[in-house]
Amino acid sequence: MHLLTQIGTYFLLMKRSFSRPEKYSVLYLQTMREIEKVGINSFPIVVIVSLFVGAVITIQTNFNIENPLFPRYIVGVTVRDSLLLEFSSTMVALILAGKVGSSIASELGMMRVTEQIDALEVMGINSASYLILPKIIAAVLFFPILCLLSIIIGLVGGYLSCIWANVIPPSEYIYGIQYAFYPYYISYALTKMAFYALIITTVSSYFGYYVQGGAVEVGKSSTRAVVQSSVLILLANLILTRTILQ
Amino acid sequence: MIEVKHIYKSYEESFVLNDVSVRFDQGKCNLIIGRSGSGKTVLLKSIVGLIEVDEGEIWYDTLNFCHMGISARQEIRKEMGMLFQGAALFDSLSVEENVMFPLNMLTSQSRGEKLDRVNFCLERVKVAGSNALYPSELSGGMKKRVAIARAIALNPRYLFCDEPNSGLDPETGIVIDNLIRELTEEFNMTTIVNSHDMNSVLEIGDNVVFIYKGCKCWEGTRQEILHTDNEALNNFVFATNMARQIKQK
Ligand SMILES: Nc1ncnc2c1ncn2[C@@H]1O[C@H](COP(=O)(O)OP(=O)(O)O)[C@@H](O)[C@H]1O
Ligand SMILES: [Mg+2]
């Protein structure tokens, strides 16, 4: 499809998704379900990845600046800032694009090809608002929590590597992660994550909602959803970093 | 009563519907028949508005469906029930939740009232007691029945069925057909059924429309269909050699 048509269709779909829901009680219930699906179920992967990455950044940073002129606590500062500025928002978002994006696109795609979306429409229900809006709300609310979790677990990972791999003395690390700390970085990370949540859910919903064909097309559209959301996340990262961190 | 007037629909260059005009009466089983790929599904989905026609008018009693906005259409759609070819049950919901779904979304009844209605509908299509099962646990025929129960949950005025007995054995197919006819008479609905199955034509076709290559080629009752001299229709009705020999006798 032509790129402009695609963008137009995407915005029309978003307009339908954000129209007044049939019943607020249904929206609430659906959102709770989605929070479980996109949020709670992503806990394990975020925890595992953040723990290991936190540990690895600590070891690598120490290795790279093994210079007696630098105080050791610099390692802690670097780990904290890497997590806050890039890893826990952008990298975690890319991982979630793979996990959540593909599941949204294939769920909606399957509903499309088995005519479940048509069935909703024939009942007189706005299928876009019923299916997509709860996903968007759930992700925008919950992804920042995952981001916060990732920061904390990443820092824990670094600490554990100090203890078990004798990278730097744990006390230096603890001092480092508190040294020259801007709380502003946290809101920066959370804001970015909320934008990424919007990108992942809306882009994946778009690709799933407009599938035509059968199982093969559903698979293709879910791949496309992941690729396109990842590219858009990187692009948004550039723009957001430029505008927020002036 | 539903009436379509001169509707056209094409995909890219090829016409799928070409100047189709039909009137579907209330309280009757209206059948749309034709070979696979003749445009039956496109016609049915155009009537319910899932496909936008290029030209023509679709009337629901005194309302022109084509000129309506989304919200006005939603009001009419609340009076529609539709059975899709693959049943289209929501697979994350149990049978009970599937049938209750339209009630949850579109009415403000109490849970007790809704449950009563669900059980009445399930009983009516003879799958009472399967409330807790999930669609993946149902056979093809049961899926269709549950889908019918969901379609009639809100007491619709219009019922649409896309190939209700495709993928079923002839006997189960007839049971489903008869169910559709009984419900049509019981609730005085305007029913439109797509089919390529001669059994259902002879069983329930009060008014039969034959679609051939996107055009309405013939219209009549099921009694008339056996004595027509329309060649395309004869080829469709008497598809097998044996049937042709029987006709010649
Ligand atoms: N979305 C579409 N895009 C292009 N062609 C389509 C589309 N939907 C249906 N068609 C074409 O319309 C014709 C009629 O299809 P359909 O109504 O599904 O047939 P059937 O009578 O078997 O239900 C077919 O030739 C099909 O290729
Ligand atoms: Mg069909």
XYZ file of C-alpha atoms and ligand atoms in Angstrom:
523
model
C 0.000 0.000 0.000
C 1.051 3.557 -0.680
C 2.826 5.128 2.286
C 0.519 8.142 2.508
C -2.583 5.950 2.336
C -1.096 3.840 5.096
C -0.460 6.831 7.325
C -3.959 8.145 6.621
C -5.549 4.795 7.448
C -3.488 4.629 10.630
C -4.772 7.987 11.843
C -8.363 7.156 10.923
C -8.059 3.960 12.929
C -6.713 5.925 15.882
C -9.607 8.370 15.607
C -12.067 5.464 15.767
C -10.135 3.889 18.643
C -10.303 7.043 20.704
C -14.002 7.646 20.162
C -16.382 7.320 23.104
C -16.545 3.714 24.314
C -19.850 1.809 24.385
C -19.683 1.378 28.136
C -17.075 2.603 30.555
C -17.436 -0.499 32.711
C -16.487 -2.654 29.721
C -13.532 -0.400 28.924
C -12.365 -0.717 32.521
C -12.610 -4.521 32.493
C -10.860 -4.799 29.149
C -8.093 -2.472 30.312
C -7.518 -4.613 33.387
C -7.218 -7.685 31.177
C -4.767 -5.923 28.912
C -2.686 -4.722 31.857
C -2.267 -8.348 32.755
C -1.426 -9.351 29.183
C 0.910 -6.533 28.141
C 2.130 -5.470 31.572
C 2.269 -8.150 34.233
C 3.256 -10.856 31.758
C 6.243 -8.760 30.652
C 7.694 -8.623 34.168
C 9.861 -11.752 33.839
C 11.584 -10.762 30.607
C 12.238 -7.213 31.825
C 13.656 -8.505 35.110
C 15.940 -11.061 33.474
C 17.265 -8.761 30.779
C 17.808 -5.818 33.154
C 19.580 -7.935 35.758
C 22.105 -9.254 33.250
C 22.596 -6.005 31.412
C 23.163 -4.128 34.696
C 25.822 -6.648 35.662
C 27.488 -6.582 32.254
C 27.591 -2.784 32.021
C 29.281 -2.691 35.427
C 31.943 -5.173 34.409
C 32.574 -3.550 31.034
C 32.727 0.000 32.363
C 35.218 -1.045 34.970
C 37.277 -2.804 32.336
C 37.250 0.228 30.037
C 38.289 2.831 32.578
C 40.866 0.862 34.484
C 42.892 3.979 35.028
C 44.223 4.830 38.488
C 43.395 8.494 37.907
C 39.621 7.832 37.941
C 37.940 7.089 41.229
C 36.240 3.661 41.220
C 32.796 5.021 41.990
C 32.671 6.409 38.442
C 31.628 2.892 37.444
C 28.453 3.260 39.513
C 27.715 6.663 37.981
C 28.105 5.284 34.478
C 25.904 2.261 35.113
C 23.159 4.421 36.578
C 23.213 6.905 33.732
C 23.330 4.237 31.025
C 20.275 2.589 32.525
C 18.395 5.845 33.039
C 19.210 7.491 29.748
C 19.003 4.658 27.266
C 18.753 1.103 28.395
C 15.686 1.025 30.627
C 13.602 3.054 28.235
C 14.741 2.531 24.657
C 16.311 -0.920 24.849
C 13.516 -2.289 27.020
C 11.006 -0.736 24.613
C 12.662 -2.568 21.723
C 12.387 -5.812 23.628
C 8.746 -5.091 24.437
C 8.097 -4.236 20.793
C 9.107 -7.787 20.029
C 7.060 -9.344 22.771
C 3.963 -7.158 23.047
C 3.911 -5.832 19.485
C 3.897 -9.235 17.869
C 1.274 -10.549 20.247
C -1.050 -7.590 19.615
C -0.635 -7.813 15.847
C -1.212 -11.546 15.702
C -4.174 -11.430 18.086
C -5.951 -8.732 16.096
C -4.884 -10.290 12.801
C -6.320 -13.631 13.796
C -9.550 -11.947 14.891
C -9.701 -10.220 11.529
C -9.200 -13.309 9.373
C -11.630 -15.401 11.430
C -14.212 -12.604 11.009
C -14.426 -11.888 14.738
C -13.853 -8.201 14.055
C -16.643 -8.271 11.467
C -18.853 -9.958 14.045
C -18.245 -7.082 16.463
C -19.016 -4.516 13.794
C -22.260 -6.239 12.784
C -23.374 -6.208 16.409
C -23.061 -2.436 16.245
C -19.947 -2.283 18.376
C -17.037 -0.028 17.518
C -14.447 -2.780 17.215
C -11.498 -0.392 17.134
C -12.416 1.275 20.376
C -13.367 -2.026 22.012
C -10.182 -3.852 21.027
C -7.475 -1.223 20.648
C -8.175 1.498 23.214
C -7.725 -0.818 26.248
C -4.372 -1.968 24.880
C -3.178 1.604 24.445
C -4.302 2.661 27.923
C -2.792 -0.420 29.528
C 0.570 0.029 27.842
C 0.848 3.773 28.370
C 0.069 3.291 32.052
C 2.129 0.212 32.606
C 5.238 0.485 30.431
C 6.657 3.332 32.553
C 6.304 1.012 35.547
C 8.272 -1.613 33.649
C 10.875 1.051 32.903
C 11.183 1.903 36.587
C 11.443 -1.769 37.399
C 14.169 -2.177 34.816
C 16.190 0.698 36.323
C 15.971 -0.791 39.786
C 16.743 -4.345 38.714
C 19.600 -3.111 36.506
C 21.166 -1.341 39.463
C 20.719 -4.482 41.551
C 22.411 -6.489 38.783
C 25.380 -4.135 38.908
C 25.562 -4.426 42.670
C 25.471 -8.210 42.536
C 28.298 -8.246 40.013
C 30.344 -6.085 42.401
C 29.804 -8.620 45.148
C 30.241 -11.808 43.171
C 32.729 -10.791 40.507
C 34.744 -8.405 42.666
C 34.502 -5.662 40.061
C 34.720 -2.728 42.437
C 34.052 -2.532 46.162
C 30.252 -2.517 46.700
C 30.489 0.581 48.855
C 32.096 2.509 45.969
C 29.318 1.305 43.691
C 26.607 2.423 46.120
C 28.335 5.790 46.442
C 28.616 6.038 42.657
C 24.990 5.403 41.857
C 24.014 8.276 44.179
C 26.714 10.653 42.992
C 25.545 13.678 40.942
C 22.107 12.219 40.510
C 19.503 14.216 38.573
C 15.984 13.021 39.506
C 14.970 14.688 36.252
C 16.507 11.760 34.376
C 13.850 9.497 35.799
C 10.957 11.549 34.506
C 12.835 11.753 31.219
C 13.021 7.971 31.023
C 9.386 7.510 32.012
C 8.173 10.080 29.481
C 10.081 8.377 26.709
C 8.650 5.038 27.735
C 5.085 6.352 27.609
C 5.688 7.519 24.043
C 7.187 4.170 23.116
C 4.140 2.421 24.595
C 1.927 4.521 22.355
C 4.051 3.658 19.323
C 4.165 -0.073 20.002
C 0.459 -0.526 20.697
C -0.908 1.708 17.958
C 1.457 0.538 15.223
C 0.976 -3.138 16.056
C -2.779 -2.703 16.300
C -2.800 -1.038 12.908
C -0.920 -3.920 11.291
C -3.089 -6.537 12.973
C -6.404 -4.811 12.395
C -5.975 -4.518 8.650
C -4.699 -8.008 7.840
C -6.253 -9.576 4.772
C -5.899 -13.230 3.994
C -4.998 -16.096 6.296
C -2.439 -17.435 8.708
C 0.517 -16.512 6.474
C -0.545 -12.881 6.297
C -1.083 -12.794 10.055
C 2.511 -13.952 10.527
C 3.817 -11.401 8.070
C 1.879 -8.571 9.635
C 3.165 -9.422 13.072
C 6.748 -9.328 11.798
C 6.030 -6.032 10.092
C 4.520 -4.660 13.299
C 7.696 -5.447 15.232
C 10.034 -4.020 12.601
C 8.050 -0.829 12.073
C 7.549 -0.162 15.778
C 11.266 -0.699 16.393
C 12.235 1.747 13.669
C 9.744 4.301 14.942
C 11.023 3.845 18.500
C 14.569 4.643 17.370
C 13.326 7.655 15.439
C 11.249 8.864 18.388
C 14.265 8.362 20.633
C 16.260 10.753 18.508
C 13.522 13.356 18.445
C 12.629 13.060 22.127
C 16.244 13.187 23.251
C 16.819 16.268 21.157
C 13.709 18.030 22.484
C 13.715 16.980 26.134
C 17.450 17.005 26.892
C 18.290 20.453 25.594
C -37.980 -6.011 4.781
C -34.633 -5.313 3.172
C -34.291 -4.062 -0.357
C -31.158 -3.594 -2.416
C -31.386 -1.479 -5.549
C -28.881 -1.578 -8.378
C -25.751 -2.206 -6.372
C -22.350 -2.416 -7.977
C -19.063 -3.451 -6.455
C -15.735 -3.992 -8.136
C -12.273 -4.868 -6.923
C -9.570 -3.323 -9.034
C -10.866 -3.868 -12.572
C -13.186 -6.823 -12.105
C -16.872 -6.528 -11.230
C -17.916 -8.685 -8.295
C -21.478 -7.342 -8.098
C -23.052 -5.985 -11.233
C -26.410 -4.213 -10.951
C -28.009 -6.449 -8.325
C -31.529 -5.575 -7.147
C -33.442 -7.826 -4.774
C -36.196 -7.507 -2.197
C -36.007 -9.674 0.926
C -39.317 -10.029 2.775
C -39.961 -10.271 6.483
C -40.765 -13.632 8.043
C -39.266 -15.540 5.144
C -36.032 -17.402 4.549
C -34.442 -15.617 1.636
C -31.708 -17.639 0.022
C -28.846 -16.326 -2.057
C -27.335 -19.191 -4.007
C -24.544 -19.465 -6.501
C -21.238 -21.128 -7.208
C -18.179 -20.464 -5.057
C -16.727 -17.110 -5.990
C -19.928 -15.803 -7.549
C -20.139 -12.924 -5.080
C -22.552 -14.166 -2.408
C -20.379 -13.194 0.531
C -19.640 -9.803 -0.995
C -23.391 -9.235 -1.477
C -24.223 -10.228 2.094
C -21.414 -8.151 3.570
C -22.485 -5.205 1.432
C -26.001 -5.475 2.819
C -24.758 -5.316 6.413
C -22.272 -2.596 5.527
C -19.036 -4.499 6.144
C -18.199 -3.755 2.512
C -18.954 -0.377 0.975
C -20.695 -0.677 -2.387
C -19.558 1.509 -5.264
C -23.075 2.426 -6.323
C -26.663 1.619 -5.462
C -28.963 1.753 -2.467
C -29.702 -0.539 0.454
C -32.979 -0.024 2.308
C -33.877 -1.356 5.744
C -37.650 -0.865 5.754
C -37.864 2.894 5.363
C -34.221 3.712 6.097
C -31.561 4.148 3.463
C -28.550 2.386 4.927
C -26.051 3.735 2.404
C -26.584 7.355 3.341
C -26.106 6.796 7.051
C -23.215 7.794 9.255
C -21.445 5.327 11.478
C -23.543 6.045 14.571
C -26.886 5.725 12.741
C -25.674 2.457 11.255
C -24.733 1.205 14.686
C -28.346 1.680 15.765
C -29.631 -0.527 12.929
C -26.879 -3.022 13.552
C -28.126 -3.534 17.062
C -31.131 -5.151 15.381
C -28.991 -7.432 13.232
C -27.728 -10.897 13.981
C -25.160 -12.496 11.759
C -23.822 -16.001 11.466
C -20.428 -16.052 9.779
C -19.052 -18.816 7.626
C -16.506 -19.845 10.255
C -18.894 -19.063 13.148
C -16.550 -16.246 14.317
C -16.969 -17.011 18.004
C -14.644 -15.016 20.240
C -12.094 -17.627 21.163
C -10.987 -15.978 24.378
C -14.535 -16.242 25.750
C -16.535 -19.263 26.859
C -19.806 -20.250 25.192
C -21.794 -18.453 27.865
C -19.688 -15.300 27.601
C -19.966 -15.388 23.815
C -23.756 -15.439 23.881
C -23.846 -12.914 26.707
C -21.457 -10.608 24.876
C -24.025 -8.571 22.917
C -26.189 -8.336 26.043
C -23.242 -7.048 28.059
C -22.274 -4.526 25.454
C -25.635 -3.207 24.376
C -28.120 -3.635 27.204
C -28.219 -2.701 30.872
C -29.965 -5.843 32.093
C -29.030 -7.416 35.406
C -26.763 -10.428 35.426
C -29.690 -12.722 36.255
C -31.751 -11.512 33.312
C -28.810 -11.887 30.965
C -28.102 -15.389 32.198
C -31.738 -16.348 31.651
C -31.623 -15.041 28.114
C -28.345 -16.867 27.424
C -29.742 -20.133 28.693
C -32.943 -19.650 26.699
C -30.958 -19.065 23.496
C -28.621 -21.982 24.110
C -31.579 -24.228 24.774
C -33.326 -22.958 21.681
C -30.377 -24.054 19.506
C -30.098 -27.280 21.492
C -26.694 -26.840 23.092
C -27.927 -26.227 26.633
C -25.393 -27.096 29.295
C -22.259 -26.274 27.331
C -21.956 -22.850 28.965
C -18.460 -23.350 30.318
C -16.860 -24.780 27.178
C -14.541 -22.755 24.985
C -14.929 -22.499 21.173
C -11.828 -24.642 20.631
C -13.599 -27.460 22.458
C -16.680 -27.430 20.204
C -17.410 -29.391 17.036
C -18.210 -27.545 13.806
C -21.945 -27.991 14.203
C -21.925 -26.852 17.823
C -19.932 -23.758 16.904
C -22.583 -22.827 14.364
C -25.316 -23.367 16.922
C -23.601 -21.229 19.507
C -23.037 -18.576 16.854
C -26.758 -18.667 16.057
C -27.530 -18.347 19.762
C -25.291 -15.296 19.905
C -26.920 -13.859 16.795
C -30.439 -14.138 18.239
C -29.520 -13.062 21.771
C -30.796 -9.528 21.223
C -33.982 -10.587 19.410
C -32.821 -9.209 16.083
C -35.187 -8.128 13.327
C -32.706 -9.140 10.654
C -30.741 -12.367 10.518
C -27.888 -12.979 8.090
C -26.210 -16.325 7.587
C -23.149 -16.891 5.415
C -23.055 -20.540 4.378
C -24.542 -21.844 7.632
C -23.956 -25.469 6.715
C -20.598 -25.337 4.978
C -18.197 -27.824 6.501
C -21.013 -29.825 8.086
C -22.328 -33.242 7.135
C -25.646 -33.153 5.213
C -27.703 -34.234 8.187
C -26.299 -31.662 10.616
C -26.554 -29.113 7.824
C -30.278 -29.716 7.490
C -30.709 -29.447 11.252
C -29.031 -26.039 11.203
C -31.122 -24.986 8.195
C -34.328 -25.971 9.901
C -33.257 -24.159 13.030
C -32.796 -21.010 10.983
C -36.216 -21.417 9.396
C -37.961 -22.049 12.703
C -36.314 -19.033 14.295
C -37.254 -16.891 11.321
C -40.917 -17.820 11.672
C -40.896 -17.713 15.459
C -39.440 -14.212 15.701
C -40.759 -12.961 12.346
C -37.283 -11.931 11.216
C -36.070 -10.933 7.788
C -33.589 -13.699 7.129
C -31.012 -13.830 4.358
C -29.012 -17.030 3.939
C -26.060 -17.572 1.609
C -25.682 -21.076 0.392
C -24.200 -23.200 -2.327
C -25.948 -26.257 -1.019
C -28.969 -27.639 -2.890
C -30.221 -29.413 0.225
C -30.823 -26.131 2.017
C -32.441 -24.636 -1.072
C -34.996 -27.409 -1.204
C -35.472 -27.431 2.556
C -35.860 -23.790 3.498
C -35.804 -21.592 0.371
C -38.971 -19.480 0.534
C -37.471 -17.040 -1.883
C -34.367 -17.997 -3.845
C -32.022 -15.621 -5.640
C -29.457 -17.121 -7.962
C -26.275 -15.093 -8.391
C -24.156 -15.893 -11.408
C -20.869 -14.065 -12.029
C -21.972 -11.119 -9.915
C -25.371 -10.666 -11.586
C -28.785 -11.667 -10.376
C -29.594 -14.358 -12.861
C -32.828 -15.829 -11.529
C -35.293 -15.392 -8.679
C -38.170 -17.595 -7.541
C -39.395 -20.144 -5.020
C -37.891 -23.535 -4.309
C -40.742 -25.245 -6.171
C -40.026 -23.261 -9.296
C -36.303 -23.940 -9.211
C -36.675 -27.518 -10.400
C -38.653 -26.566 -13.497
C -36.757 -23.595 -14.788
C -35.198 -23.404 -18.231
C -32.468 -20.973 -17.141
C -29.335 -22.711 -18.303
C -26.841 -21.420 -15.735
C -29.251 -22.268 -12.943
C -29.896 -25.717 -14.323
C -26.175 -26.376 -14.458
C -25.945 -25.330 -10.833
C -28.971 -27.247 -9.600
C -28.337 -30.389 -11.574
C -24.595 -30.398 -11.197
C -24.091 -34.139 -11.264
C -24.691 -36.393 -14.249
C -27.104 -38.459 -12.277
C -29.210 -35.458 -11.324
C -29.326 -34.436 -14.987
C -30.512 -37.888 -16.005
C -33.238 -37.807 -13.368
C -34.421 -34.437 -14.659
C -34.594 -35.698 -18.217
C -36.908 -38.545 -17.255
N -11.254 -8.077 -0.660
C -11.281 -8.551 -1.920
N -10.374 -8.139 -2.825
C -10.397 -8.573 -4.093
N -11.288 -9.462 -4.572
C -12.226 -9.923 -3.724
C -12.276 -9.493 -2.366
N -13.315 -10.110 -1.760
C -13.890 -10.884 -2.702
N -13.235 -10.774 -3.890
C -13.592 -11.471 -5.113
O -14.987 -11.432 -5.249
C -15.461 -12.628 -5.805
C -16.636 -13.133 -5.014
O -16.224 -13.550 -3.744
P -17.227 -14.098 -2.649
O -18.366 -13.174 -2.505
O -16.429 -14.367 -1.435
O -17.712 -15.465 -3.291
P -18.725 -16.519 -2.665
O -19.911 -16.467 -3.558
O -18.038 -17.829 -2.734
O -19.026 -16.107 -1.264
C -14.307 -13.601 -5.852
O -13.910 -13.746 -7.184
C -13.222 -12.928 -5.055
O -11.979 -13.155 -5.649
Mg -18.616 -17.016 0.538
